Structures are given as C-alpha cells and as structure tokens.
C-alpha cells in the first residue's frame, strides 16, 4: 500500500463511480453529500508549475495577449481546442489562467466583442444596504375560492355569503 502522500488523487467523479449509491432520492442525496464532505488525502506539494504551464502564463501575461496572434498561435489555441472539444487537462491549471484562455478564444469567435467591457452586476446589493422590516402577515377570514393544481386538500377556510358562513 502506498503511503498517504504518494496515493494518486481521485476526482470526485472517480469517487462517485467507485461508491455504491442508492437510487435517486433523499438517500442518494445524503450518500452523495457524505462522500463530498469526507476529507480526502492531502495533496503533497508539487514540484512546481510544469514547463507548459509556465509557457502559457508567460504568453498570457503580456499586455493585450488575448487580442494578439502570437499567444494564440504559440499554445493558447491548442489548449482551447482541447477544452472546447470536451477534453480534460493533463495537469491542473489555475482558474485565472483558464479564464484568460477562454477570453482569448471568445475574442476570436466573436462570442466576446473586441473592446467590450463587462457590465457591473445589477444583482449585488451595496455594502450599506439594510433590508426593510418584514410586514406582519395578515390572515383574512375569507378565501377567493380559487384553486390551483398544487392544492391537494381542503384548507378549511371559511367564506361568508349573505351573513352565512361556509367552509370551502
């Protein structure tokens, strides 16, 4: 048996494939969550970035590298074509580097127009935002009588017609 620091690292997909799981449903969710939360052996410090990673980082660190042809033709194109075809990376790359590769490709295929700037997000609340106080729920003594496909039982609401109450 290999010592823990020499064991090959399994992806979560590999762990799922090798684990007996119940059929889909709450038990499946619980089992999958337990696998996700189980600590995995720590990865020993790698000897450092590979030569190909260093080359990609160098190519993409130049100003306007994503817009130019040099970086694209000297390595970025090959990595993008592999990713675009659904291939897996042979070695891990930092997300920041992957984003630069995707950005360069999107500029090439006009998914991202040249010179376009990402808009500011409109779903982020300012730091000084305080939520309004919730209004108390008001329960009315009557119901509209409307039903929905999601109503499965009688709610027992009372409705008043001409001075007489009836359970609906």
Tab-separated table of C-alpha atoms in Angstrom:
chain	number	residue	atom	x	y	z
A	1	UNK	CA	0.000	0.000	0.000
A	2	UNK	CA	1.250	3.479	-0.861
A	3	UNK	CA	1.835	5.994	1.896
A	4	UNK	CA	-0.881	8.700	2.037
A	5	UNK	CA	1.369	11.334	0.475
A	6	UNK	CA	2.035	9.056	-2.545
A	7	UNK	CA	-1.550	7.908	-3.213
A	8	UNK	CA	-2.972	9.000	-6.560
A	9	UNK	CA	-5.558	11.765	-6.243
A	10	UNK	CA	-9.072	10.741	-7.263
A	11	UNK	CA	-11.518	13.176	-8.774
A	12	UNK	CA	-14.966	13.387	-7.210
A	13	UNK	CA	-16.370	11.678	-10.319
A	14	UNK	CA	-13.986	8.749	-9.736
A	15	UNK	CA	-15.093	8.556	-6.105
A	16	UNK	CA	-18.776	8.522	-7.161
A	17	UNK	CA	-18.114	5.822	-9.763
A	18	UNK	CA	-16.426	3.584	-7.209
A	19	UNK	CA	-19.053	4.056	-4.475
A	20	UNK	CA	-22.297	2.102	-4.137
A	21	UNK	CA	-25.088	4.687	-4.120
A	22	UNK	CA	-28.821	4.193	-3.519
A	23	UNK	CA	-31.319	5.059	-6.266
A	24	UNK	CA	-32.134	8.757	-6.801
A	25	UNK	CA	-33.993	10.337	-3.925
A	26	UNK	CA	-33.260	11.639	-0.423
A	27	UNK	CA	-30.984	8.696	0.436
A	28	UNK	CA	-28.975	9.287	-2.747
A	29	UNK	CA	-28.553	12.958	-1.843
A	30	UNK	CA	-27.461	12.063	1.696
A	31	UNK	CA	-24.940	9.471	0.479
A	32	UNK	CA	-23.515	11.777	-2.193
A	33	UNK	CA	-23.252	14.644	0.293
A	34	UNK	CA	-21.443	12.390	2.773
A	35	UNK	CA	-18.929	11.463	0.057
A	36	UNK	CA	-18.436	15.137	-0.795
A	37	UNK	CA	-17.840	16.084	2.832
A	38	UNK	CA	-15.426	13.205	3.528
A	39	UNK	CA	-11.884	14.598	3.753
A	40	UNK	CA	-9.577	13.273	1.063
A	41	UNK	CA	-5.862	12.664	1.474
A	42	UNK	CA	-3.961	15.909	1.289
A	43	UNK	CA	-2.027	16.515	-1.872
A	44	UNK	CA	1.679	16.757	-1.289
A	45	UNK	CA	3.399	19.877	-2.504
A	46	UNK	CA	4.010	19.607	-6.220
A	47	UNK	CA	7.485	20.244	-7.556
A	48	UNK	CA	6.201	23.455	-9.160
A	49	UNK	CA	4.399	24.506	-12.308
A	50	UNK	CA	5.154	22.461	-15.404
A	51	UNK	CA	7.066	23.964	-18.310
A	52	UNK	CA	3.887	24.102	-20.420
A	53	UNK	CA	2.011	25.943	-17.666
A	54	UNK	CA	4.861	28.418	-17.265
A	55	UNK	CA	4.822	28.978	-21.027
A	56	UNK	CA	1.067	29.634	-21.044
A	57	UNK	CA	1.404	32.016	-18.094
A	58	UNK	CA	4.217	33.855	-19.866
A	59	UNK	CA	2.268	34.060	-23.144
A	60	UNK	CA	-0.880	35.366	-21.474
A	61	UNK	CA	0.860	37.790	-19.109
A	62	UNK	CA	1.886	40.096	-21.945
A	63	UNK	CA	-0.274	43.205	-22.408
A	64	UNK	CA	-3.147	42.558	-24.836
A	65	UNK	CA	-2.036	38.931	-25.218
A	66	UNK	CA	-5.618	37.715	-25.607
A	67	UNK	CA	-6.208	40.037	-28.555
A	68	UNK	CA	-2.966	39.266	-30.409
A	69	UNK	CA	-1.979	36.363	-32.641
A	70	UNK	CA	1.324	35.448	-31.011
A	71	UNK	CA	-0.040	33.895	-27.809
A	72	UNK	CA	-2.910	32.284	-29.691
A	73	UNK	CA	-0.653	30.623	-32.269
A	74	UNK	CA	2.017	29.543	-29.774
A	75	UNK	CA	-0.032	27.459	-27.345
A	76	UNK	CA	-3.330	29.037	-26.323
A	77	UNK	CA	-5.158	27.762	-29.426
A	78	UNK	CA	-4.136	24.154	-28.745
A	79	UNK	CA	-5.339	24.265	-25.133
A	80	UNK	CA	-8.614	25.946	-26.127
A	81	UNK	CA	-9.367	23.434	-28.889
A	82	UNK	CA	-8.843	20.581	-26.447
A	83	UNK	CA	-11.120	22.183	-23.825
A	84	UNK	CA	-13.736	23.109	-26.431
A	85	UNK	CA	-13.828	19.508	-27.657
A	86	UNK	CA	-14.574	18.339	-24.111
A	87	UNK	CA	-11.063	17.160	-23.349
A	88	UNK	CA	-9.611	17.127	-19.867
A	89	UNK	CA	-6.449	18.888	-18.841
A	90	UNK	CA	-3.471	16.615	-18.251
A	91	UNK	CA	-2.363	18.829	-15.379
A	92	UNK	CA	-4.293	21.291	-13.256
A	93	UNK	CA	-4.266	24.945	-14.238
A	94	UNK	CA	-5.298	27.872	-12.066
A	95	UNK	CA	-8.759	29.242	-12.814
A	96	UNK	CA	-7.292	32.667	-13.598
A	97	UNK	CA	-5.278	31.109	-16.430
A	98	UNK	CA	-8.277	29.160	-17.749
A	99	UNK	CA	-10.300	32.393	-17.806
A	100	UNK	CA	-7.595	34.081	-19.906
A	101	UNK	CA	-7.652	31.148	-22.352
A	102	UNK	CA	-11.453	31.273	-22.640
A	103	UNK	CA	-11.384	35.055	-23.056
A	104	UNK	CA	-8.840	34.789	-25.890
A	105	UNK	CA	-10.990	32.165	-27.630
A	106	UNK	CA	-14.180	34.172	-27.207
A	107	UNK	CA	-12.496	37.188	-28.774
A	108	UNK	CA	-11.536	35.028	-31.758
A	109	UNK	CA	-15.010	33.611	-32.373
A	110	UNK	CA	-16.834	36.889	-31.590
A	111	UNK	CA	-18.584	35.485	-28.530
A	112	UNK	CA	-16.993	38.428	-26.714
A	113	UNK	CA	-16.767	41.508	-28.950
A	114	UNK	CA	-13.374	43.210	-29.065
A	115	UNK	CA	-13.288	46.177	-26.711
A	116	UNK	CA	-16.449	45.164	-24.850
A	117	UNK	CA	-16.444	45.698	-21.115
A	118	UNK	CA	-18.409	43.507	-18.738
A	119	UNK	CA	-21.309	45.424	-17.185
A	120	UNK	CA	-21.437	45.975	-13.479
A	121	UNK	CA	-23.622	43.340	-11.848
A	122	UNK	CA	-27.112	44.541	-11.056
A	123	UNK	CA	-27.883	41.816	-8.562
A	124	UNK	CA	-25.319	42.786	-5.941
A	125	UNK	CA	-26.518	44.844	-3.002
A	126	UNK	CA	-24.412	47.757	-1.761
A	127	UNK	CA	-22.447	47.192	1.445
A	128	UNK	CA	-24.561	49.695	3.381
A	129	UNK	CA	-27.875	48.108	2.343
A	130	UNK	CA	-30.235	47.138	5.150
A	131	UNK	CA	-33.250	45.010	4.431
A	132	UNK	CA	-36.662	46.526	5.109
A	133	UNK	CA	-38.569	45.195	8.078
A	134	UNK	CA	-40.984	42.481	7.145
A	135	UNK	CA	-44.615	43.424	7.400
A	136	UNK	CA	-46.747	41.191	9.601
A	137	UNK	CA	-48.817	38.610	7.756
A	138	UNK	CA	-52.489	39.484	7.615
A	139	UNK	CA	-54.793	36.494	7.565
A	140	UNK	CA	-58.151	37.284	6.069
A	141	UNK	CA	-61.244	35.387	7.275
A	142	UNK	CA	-62.229	34.551	3.704
A	143	UNK	CA	-60.770	32.964	0.619
A	144	UNK	CA	-61.191	33.747	-3.041
A	145	UNK	CA	-62.199	30.157	-3.668
A	146	UNK	CA	-59.627	29.854	-6.439
A	147	UNK	CA	-57.904	26.517	-6.704
A	148	UNK	CA	-54.571	25.559	-8.163
A	149	UNK	CA	-53.192	22.248	-9.399
A	150	UNK	CA	-50.972	22.208	-6.307
A	151	UNK	CA	-53.867	22.225	-3.844
A	152	UNK	CA	-54.366	18.653	-2.699
A	153	UNK	CA	-56.576	19.035	0.362
A	154	UNK	CA	-59.350	21.231	1.612
A	155	UNK	CA	-57.843	24.056	3.636
A	156	UNK	CA	-60.918	24.542	5.777
A	157	UNK	CA	-61.123	28.261	5.052
A	158	UNK	CA	-64.398	29.946	5.915
A	159	UNK	CA	-66.215	32.179	3.480
A	160	UNK	CA	-69.160	34.424	4.358
A	161	UNK	CA	-72.076	34.820	1.907
A	162	UNK	CA	-75.188	36.844	2.812
A	163	UNK	CA	-74.442	36.608	6.510
A	164	UNK	CA	-73.921	32.809	6.434
A	165	UNK	CA	-70.509	31.211	6.727
A	166	UNK	CA	-69.469	28.119	4.820
A	167	UNK	CA	-66.321	26.014	4.832
A	168	UNK	CA	-64.714	25.867	1.428
